Amino acid sequence: MSVNSTIPALKIAWTPRSRMLVCSLAVGEPHISCMRWMAPTARYYAERHRMDHLLLPLYHTGLDPSRPTAWSKVIVLNHMLKLYDTVIWLDADTIIVNPGVDIRSELDPLVPMHMVAHRLGRKTIPNTGVWVCHNDPRTFELLEAVWNHTELVHDGWWEQAALMDLIGYEPRGRVCRFRKPTPFTPYVRFLDEKWNSRYTAPASETYILHYSGPDKPLADMERKYKTFIRRIAKL
């Protein structure tokens, strides 16, 4: 990890109880409303698979007031990875619908980051809504590069746009096509879409559903939560 990190520290007292953390952060009432349905599923998943969980609702501002709130996830990941072997970030507008499978069974220990890339026609969109990171020097290197990619600080895809650009995908103009490999391209491995399934076009098998986009259909999240409760009652 970089000893001269430009990423702000997360001011939190925390003692790990396991080797992996599930974390999320919600800023403002719309995302906190999502987290009310998401959080119980994340807590159950973490406890079922012997992981810690950290779910932070913030009502007013993100962890760095100088940046859009989405950048807070970089701060959380960078800080908590100093304490854990693996950290999985879940956006507040995701919800776990099938908690039976431990995501670690699908991670490559030799690749520092894992996420889903959504494929929409000719577009490929690596999505940081579900972002799994190993405690690895390459992870800290890429997080640092993402944070310092200031050209895209205010892009509407925020840290996701920065990461896409750094691993060789064009976020500008939402072209979303692979240009060419970069030094960071091998740092990311793409997971099956079931780990970050778009609610508008869900995968045939879904483990984590993602309500990405500006509209947050809370009624549908509530229905998925109730289905989740019925599912775990049978496990």
mmCIF file of C-alpha atoms in Angstrom:
data_model
loop_
_atom_site.group_PDB
_atom_site.id
_atom_site.type_symbol
_atom_site.label_atom_id
_atom_site.label_comp_id
_atom_site.label_asym_id
_atom_site.label_seq_id
_atom_site.Cartn_x
_atom_site.Cartn_y
_atom_site.Cartn_z
ATOM 1 C CA MET A 1 0.000 0.000 0.000
ATOM 2 C CA SER A 2 1.131 3.535 -0.661
ATOM 3 C CA VAL A 3 2.600 5.277 2.384
ATOM 4 C CA ASN A 4 1.861 8.671 0.798
ATOM 5 C CA SER A 5 -1.781 8.133 -0.080
ATOM 6 C CA THR A 6 -3.769 11.141 -1.234
ATOM 7 C CA ILE A 7 -7.034 9.383 -0.348
ATOM 8 C CA PRO A 8 -8.480 10.803 2.876
ATOM 9 C CA ALA A 9 -8.516 8.547 5.915
ATOM 10 C CA LEU A 10 -11.782 7.195 7.270
ATOM 11 C CA LYS A 11 -12.123 8.402 10.839
ATOM 12 C CA ILE A 12 -13.522 5.316 12.497
ATOM 13 C CA ALA A 13 -12.539 3.074 15.401
ATOM 14 C CA TRP A 14 -12.914 -0.499 14.180
ATOM 15 C CA THR A 15 -11.737 -3.932 15.290
ATOM 16 C CA PRO A 16 -12.011 -6.750 12.711
ATOM 17 C CA ARG A 17 -13.576 -10.037 13.799
ATOM 18 C CA SER A 18 -12.997 -11.892 10.539
ATOM 19 C CA ARG A 19 -10.865 -11.698 7.397
ATOM 20 C CA MET A 20 -13.519 -10.243 5.072
ATOM 21 C CA LEU A 21 -15.800 -7.213 5.260
ATOM 22 C CA VAL A 22 -19.085 -6.365 3.538
ATOM 23 C CA CYS A 23 -19.522 -2.591 3.470
ATOM 24 C CA SER A 24 -21.788 0.110 2.128
ATOM 25 C CA LEU A 25 -22.558 3.772 2.628
ATOM 26 C CA ALA A 26 -25.699 5.772 1.891
ATOM 27 C CA VAL A 27 -25.783 9.563 1.677
ATOM 28 C CA GLY A 28 -29.076 11.440 1.763
ATOM 29 C CA GLU A 29 -32.624 10.241 2.268
ATOM 30 C CA PRO A 30 -33.177 8.565 -1.158
ATOM 31 C CA HIS A 31 -30.209 6.237 -0.708
ATOM 32 C CA ILE A 32 -30.835 5.763 3.001
ATOM 33 C CA SER A 33 -34.353 4.639 2.065
ATOM 34 C CA CYS A 34 -32.765 2.023 -0.194
ATOM 35 C CA MET A 35 -30.384 0.954 2.542
ATOM 36 C CA ARG A 36 -33.304 0.246 4.883
ATOM 37 C CA TRP A 37 -34.181 -2.708 2.640
ATOM 38 C CA MET A 38 -30.642 -3.559 1.588
ATOM 39 C CA ALA A 39 -28.956 -3.534 5.012
ATOM 40 C CA PRO A 40 -30.728 -6.549 6.562
ATOM 41 C CA THR A 41 -29.827 -8.677 3.530
ATOM 42 C CA ALA A 42 -26.179 -7.592 3.699
ATOM 43 C CA ARG A 43 -25.992 -8.253 7.441
ATOM 44 C CA TYR A 44 -27.511 -11.705 7.035
ATOM 45 C CA TYR A 45 -25.161 -12.525 4.160
ATOM 46 C CA ALA A 46 -22.111 -11.393 6.123
ATOM 47 C CA GLU A 47 -23.059 -13.346 9.221
ATOM 48 C CA ARG A 48 -23.974 -16.470 7.250
ATOM 49 C CA HIS A 49 -20.564 -16.517 5.572
ATOM 50 C CA ARG A 50 -18.576 -15.350 8.612
ATOM 51 C CA MET A 51 -17.778 -11.880 7.364
ATOM 52 C CA ASP A 52 -17.905 -8.542 9.159
ATOM 53 C CA HIS A 53 -20.263 -5.815 7.970
ATOM 54 C CA LEU A 54 -20.104 -2.019 8.010
ATOM 55 C CA LEU A 55 -23.170 -0.133 6.753
ATOM 56 C CA LEU A 56 -23.017 3.641 7.151
ATOM 57 C CA PRO A 57 -26.005 5.999 6.679
ATOM 58 C CA LEU A 58 -24.933 9.637 6.295
ATOM 59 C CA TYR A 59 -27.747 12.170 6.153
ATOM 60 C CA HIS A 60 -26.005 15.290 4.884
ATOM 61 C CA THR A 61 -22.705 14.864 3.043
ATOM 62 C CA GLY A 62 -20.183 12.287 1.909
ATOM 63 C CA LEU A 63 -16.801 11.593 3.450
ATOM 64 C CA ASP A 64 -15.088 14.251 1.317
ATOM 65 C CA PRO A 65 -17.294 17.351 0.935
ATOM 66 C CA SER A 66 -15.152 18.554 -1.982
ATOM 67 C CA ARG A 67 -16.302 15.634 -4.155
ATOM 68 C CA PRO A 68 -19.597 14.061 -5.190
ATOM 69 C CA THR A 69 -20.736 11.545 -2.599
ATOM 70 C CA ALA A 70 -20.087 8.501 -4.816
ATOM 71 C CA TRP A 71 -16.360 9.003 -4.268
ATOM 72 C CA SER A 72 -16.827 8.072 -0.607
ATOM 73 C CA LYS A 73 -16.671 4.398 -1.549
ATOM 74 C CA VAL A 74 -13.013 4.831 -2.546
ATOM 75 C CA ILE A 75 -12.286 6.245 0.914
ATOM 76 C CA VAL A 76 -14.058 3.345 2.622
ATOM 77 C CA LEU A 77 -12.389 0.680 0.494
ATOM 78 C CA ASN A 78 -8.922 2.172 0.826
ATOM 79 C CA HIS A 79 -9.205 2.418 4.616
ATOM 80 C CA MET A 80 -10.890 -0.897 5.398
ATOM 81 C CA LEU A 81 -8.557 -2.878 3.132
ATOM 82 C CA LYS A 82 -5.784 -2.048 5.571
ATOM 83 C CA LEU A 83 -7.683 -4.161 8.116
ATOM 84 C CA TYR A 84 -9.018 -7.053 6.009
ATOM 85 C CA ASP A 85 -7.866 -9.607 3.464
ATOM 86 C CA THR A 86 -10.890 -8.881 1.270
ATOM 87 C CA VAL A 87 -13.540 -6.158 1.212
ATOM 88 C CA ILE A 88 -16.740 -6.232 -0.811
ATOM 89 C CA TRP A 89 -18.476 -2.935 -1.461
ATOM 90 C CA LEU A 90 -22.231 -2.925 -2.141
ATOM 91 C CA ASP A 91 -24.003 0.205 -3.346
ATOM 92 C CA ALA A 92 -26.923 1.182 -1.128
ATOM 93 C CA ASP A 93 -29.301 0.551 -4.043
ATOM 94 C CA THR A 94 -28.356 -3.113 -4.300
ATOM 95 C CA ILE A 95 -30.109 -5.942 -2.481
ATOM 96 C CA ILE A 96 -28.987 -9.517 -1.934
ATOM 97 C CA VAL A 97 -31.705 -11.868 -3.160
ATOM 98 C CA ASN A 98 -29.866 -15.197 -2.900
ATOM 99 C CA PRO A 99 -27.509 -15.388 0.090
ATOM 100 C CA GLY A 100 -26.647 -19.052 -0.228
ATOM 101 C CA VAL A 101 -23.390 -18.743 -2.197
ATOM 102 C CA ASP A 102 -20.187 -17.336 -0.704
ATOM 103 C CA ILE A 103 -18.744 -14.945 -3.287
ATOM 104 C CA ARG A 104 -15.237 -16.006 -2.275
ATOM 105 C CA SER A 105 -15.799 -19.243 -4.175
ATOM 106 C CA GLU A 106 -15.732 -17.225 -7.418
ATOM 107 C CA LEU A 107 -12.805 -14.917 -6.695
ATOM 108 C CA ASP A 108 -9.336 -15.345 -8.149
ATOM 109 C CA PRO A 109 -6.840 -14.789 -5.308
ATOM 110 C CA LEU A 110 -4.235 -13.656 -7.842
ATOM 111 C CA VAL A 111 -6.381 -10.820 -9.241
ATOM 112 C CA PRO A 112 -6.727 -7.808 -6.932
ATOM 113 C CA MET A 113 -10.204 -6.579 -7.972
ATOM 114 C CA HIS A 114 -13.435 -8.203 -9.112
ATOM 115 C CA MET A 115 -16.665 -6.688 -10.428
ATOM 116 C CA VAL A 116 -19.360 -7.247 -13.027
ATOM 117 C CA ALA A 117 -19.208 -5.690 -16.497
ATOM 118 C CA HIS A 118 -22.674 -5.087 -17.903
ATOM 119 C CA ARG A 119 -22.945 -5.705 -21.621
ATOM 120 C CA LEU A 120 -25.519 -3.606 -23.456
ATOM 121 C CA GLY A 121 -25.347 -4.195 -27.179
ATOM 122 C CA ARG A 122 -21.832 -3.186 -28.229
ATOM 123 C CA LYS A 123 -21.169 -1.466 -24.917
ATOM 124 C CA THR A 124 -19.287 -2.972 -21.992
ATOM 125 C CA ILE A 125 -19.704 -1.159 -18.678
ATOM 126 C CA PRO A 126 -17.601 -2.267 -15.696
ATOM 127 C CA ASN A 127 -19.814 -1.455 -12.724
ATOM 128 C CA THR A 128 -18.507 -0.584 -9.263
ATOM 129 C CA GLY A 129 -21.863 -1.105 -7.547
ATOM 130 C CA VAL A 130 -20.551 -4.474 -6.386
ATOM 131 C CA TRP A 131 -16.793 -4.089 -6.025
ATOM 132 C CA VAL A 132 -14.630 -6.782 -4.464
ATOM 133 C CA CYS A 133 -11.048 -5.920 -3.544
ATOM 134 C CA HIS A 134 -8.216 -7.996 -2.099
ATOM 135 C CA ASN A 135 -5.617 -6.534 0.237
ATOM 136 C CA ASP A 136 -2.904 -6.351 -2.402
ATOM 137 C CA PRO A 137 -0.418 -3.595 -3.330
ATOM 138 C CA ARG A 138 -1.975 -3.465 -6.794
ATOM 139 C CA THR A 139 -5.379 -2.719 -5.285
ATOM 140 C CA PHE A 140 -4.037 0.289 -3.406
ATOM 141 C CA GLU A 141 -2.177 1.398 -6.532
ATOM 142 C CA LEU A 142 -5.347 1.341 -8.626
ATOM 143 C CA LEU A 143 -7.490 2.973 -5.926
ATOM 144 C CA GLU A 144 -4.919 5.756 -5.717
ATOM 145 C CA ALA A 145 -5.000 6.184 -9.499
ATOM 146 C CA VAL A 146 -8.804 6.263 -9.487
ATOM 147 C CA TRP A 147 -8.833 8.918 -6.759
ATOM 148 C CA ASN A 148 -6.306 11.067 -8.599
ATOM 149 C CA HIS A 149 -8.054 10.836 -11.984
ATOM 150 C CA THR A 150 -9.380 14.334 -11.384
ATOM 151 C CA GLU A 151 -10.565 14.871 -14.950
ATOM 152 C CA LEU A 152 -13.533 12.632 -14.133
ATOM 153 C CA VAL A 153 -14.281 13.726 -10.562
ATOM 154 C CA HIS A 154 -17.583 15.297 -11.649
ATOM 155 C CA ASP A 155 -18.462 12.827 -14.388
ATOM 156 C CA GLY A 156 -21.919 11.382 -13.764
ATOM 157 C CA TRP A 157 -20.376 7.949 -13.252
ATOM 158 C CA TRP A 158 -17.778 9.373 -10.839
ATOM 159 C CA GLU A 159 -15.272 6.782 -9.590
ATOM 160 C CA GLN A 160 -16.678 4.194 -11.996
ATOM 161 C CA ALA A 161 -15.810 6.417 -14.953
ATOM 162 C CA ALA A 162 -12.298 6.886 -13.601
ATOM 163 C CA LEU A 163 -11.788 3.164 -13.149
ATOM 164 C CA MET A 164 -13.200 2.381 -16.591
ATOM 165 C CA ASP A 165 -10.797 4.835 -18.196
ATOM 166 C CA LEU A 166 -7.825 3.464 -16.284
ATOM 167 C CA ILE A 167 -8.481 -0.158 -17.275
ATOM 168 C CA GLY A 168 -9.006 0.701 -20.938
ATOM 169 C CA TYR A 169 -12.743 1.362 -21.377
ATOM 170 C CA GLU A 170 -14.007 4.677 -22.758
ATOM 171 C CA PRO A 171 -16.540 6.313 -20.397
ATOM 172 C CA ARG A 172 -16.655 9.687 -22.159
ATOM 173 C CA GLY A 173 -19.795 10.197 -24.185
ATOM 174 C CA ARG A 174 -20.870 6.825 -22.765
ATOM 175 C CA VAL A 175 -19.038 5.079 -25.613
ATOM 176 C CA CYS A 176 -18.245 2.227 -23.211
ATOM 177 C CA ARG A 177 -16.008 0.231 -25.522
ATOM 178 C CA PHE A 178 -12.654 -1.300 -24.824
ATOM 179 C CA ARG A 179 -9.893 0.801 -26.393
ATOM 180 C CA LYS A 180 -6.782 -1.196 -25.604
ATOM 181 C CA PRO A 181 -5.101 -2.808 -22.591
ATOM 182 C CA THR A 182 -3.486 -0.552 -20.021
ATOM 183 C CA PRO A 183 -1.106 -1.398 -17.168
ATOM 184 C CA PHE A 184 -4.197 -1.614 -14.927
ATOM 185 C CA THR A 185 -6.285 -3.899 -17.158
ATOM 186 C CA PRO A 186 -4.990 -7.137 -15.541
ATOM 187 C CA TYR A 187 -5.898 -5.787 -12.095
ATOM 188 C CA VAL A 188 -9.624 -6.404 -12.670
ATOM 189 C CA ARG A 189 -11.469 -9.658 -13.327
ATOM 190 C CA PHE A 190 -15.120 -9.659 -14.333
ATOM 191 C CA LEU A 191 -17.614 -11.759 -12.404
ATOM 192 C CA ASP A 192 -20.774 -13.366 -13.729
ATOM 193 C CA GLU A 193 -23.651 -10.906 -14.030
ATOM 194 C CA LYS A 194 -25.587 -12.714 -11.293
ATOM 195 C CA TRP A 195 -23.402 -10.873 -8.761
ATOM 196 C CA ASN A 196 -24.635 -7.457 -9.965
ATOM 197 C CA SER A 197 -27.810 -7.942 -11.935
ATOM 198 C CA ARG A 198 -29.634 -4.896 -13.342
ATOM 199 C CA TYR A 199 -33.217 -4.748 -12.092
ATOM 200 C CA THR A 200 -34.408 -3.517 -15.508
ATOM 201 C CA ALA A 201 -32.992 -6.644 -17.193
ATOM 202 C CA PRO A 202 -32.151 -9.185 -14.484
ATOM 203 C CA ALA A 203 -29.967 -12.177 -15.141
ATOM 204 C CA SER A 204 -31.719 -15.547 -15.255
ATOM 205 C CA GLU A 205 -29.970 -16.373 -11.989
ATOM 206 C CA THR A 206 -29.464 -13.429 -9.653
ATOM 207 C CA TYR A 207 -27.584 -13.240 -6.363
ATOM 208 C CA ILE A 208 -27.394 -9.445 -6.027
ATOM 209 C CA LEU A 209 -29.918 -7.141 -7.699
ATOM 210 C CA HIS A 210 -28.898 -3.564 -8.486
ATOM 211 C CA TYR A 211 -31.376 -0.685 -8.767
ATOM 212 C CA SER A 212 -28.934 1.512 -10.657
ATOM 213 C CA GLY A 213 -30.044 4.767 -12.223
ATOM 214 C CA PRO A 214 -31.788 7.853 -10.840
ATOM 215 C CA ASP A 215 -35.138 6.212 -10.082
ATOM 216 C CA LYS A 216 -35.272 4.024 -6.971
ATOM 217 C CA PRO A 217 -38.390 1.798 -7.006
ATOM 218 C CA LEU A 218 -38.624 1.251 -3.261
ATOM 219 C CA ALA A 219 -41.807 -0.789 -3.560
ATOM 220 C CA ASP A 220 -39.964 -3.327 -5.699
ATOM 221 C CA MET A 221 -37.050 -3.375 -3.250
ATOM 222 C CA GLU A 222 -39.548 -4.107 -0.477
ATOM 223 C CA ARG A 223 -40.985 -6.997 -2.478
ATOM 224 C CA LYS A 224 -37.501 -8.401 -3.072
ATOM 225 C CA TYR A 225 -36.745 -8.072 0.631
ATOM 226 C CA LYS A 226 -39.878 -10.027 1.543
ATOM 227 C CA THR A 227 -38.899 -12.697 -0.980
ATOM 228 C CA PHE A 228 -35.450 -12.767 0.634
ATOM 229 C CA ILE A 229 -37.038 -13.364 4.058
ATOM 230 C CA ARG A 230 -39.079 -16.264 2.689
ATOM 231 C CA ARG A 231 -35.964 -17.704 1.051
ATOM 232 C CA ILE A 232 -33.798 -17.655 4.176
ATOM 233 C CA ALA A 233 -36.612 -19.229 6.177
ATOM 234 C CA LYS A 234 -36.084 -22.332 4.023
ATOM 235 C CA LEU A 235 -32.283 -22.449 4.346
#
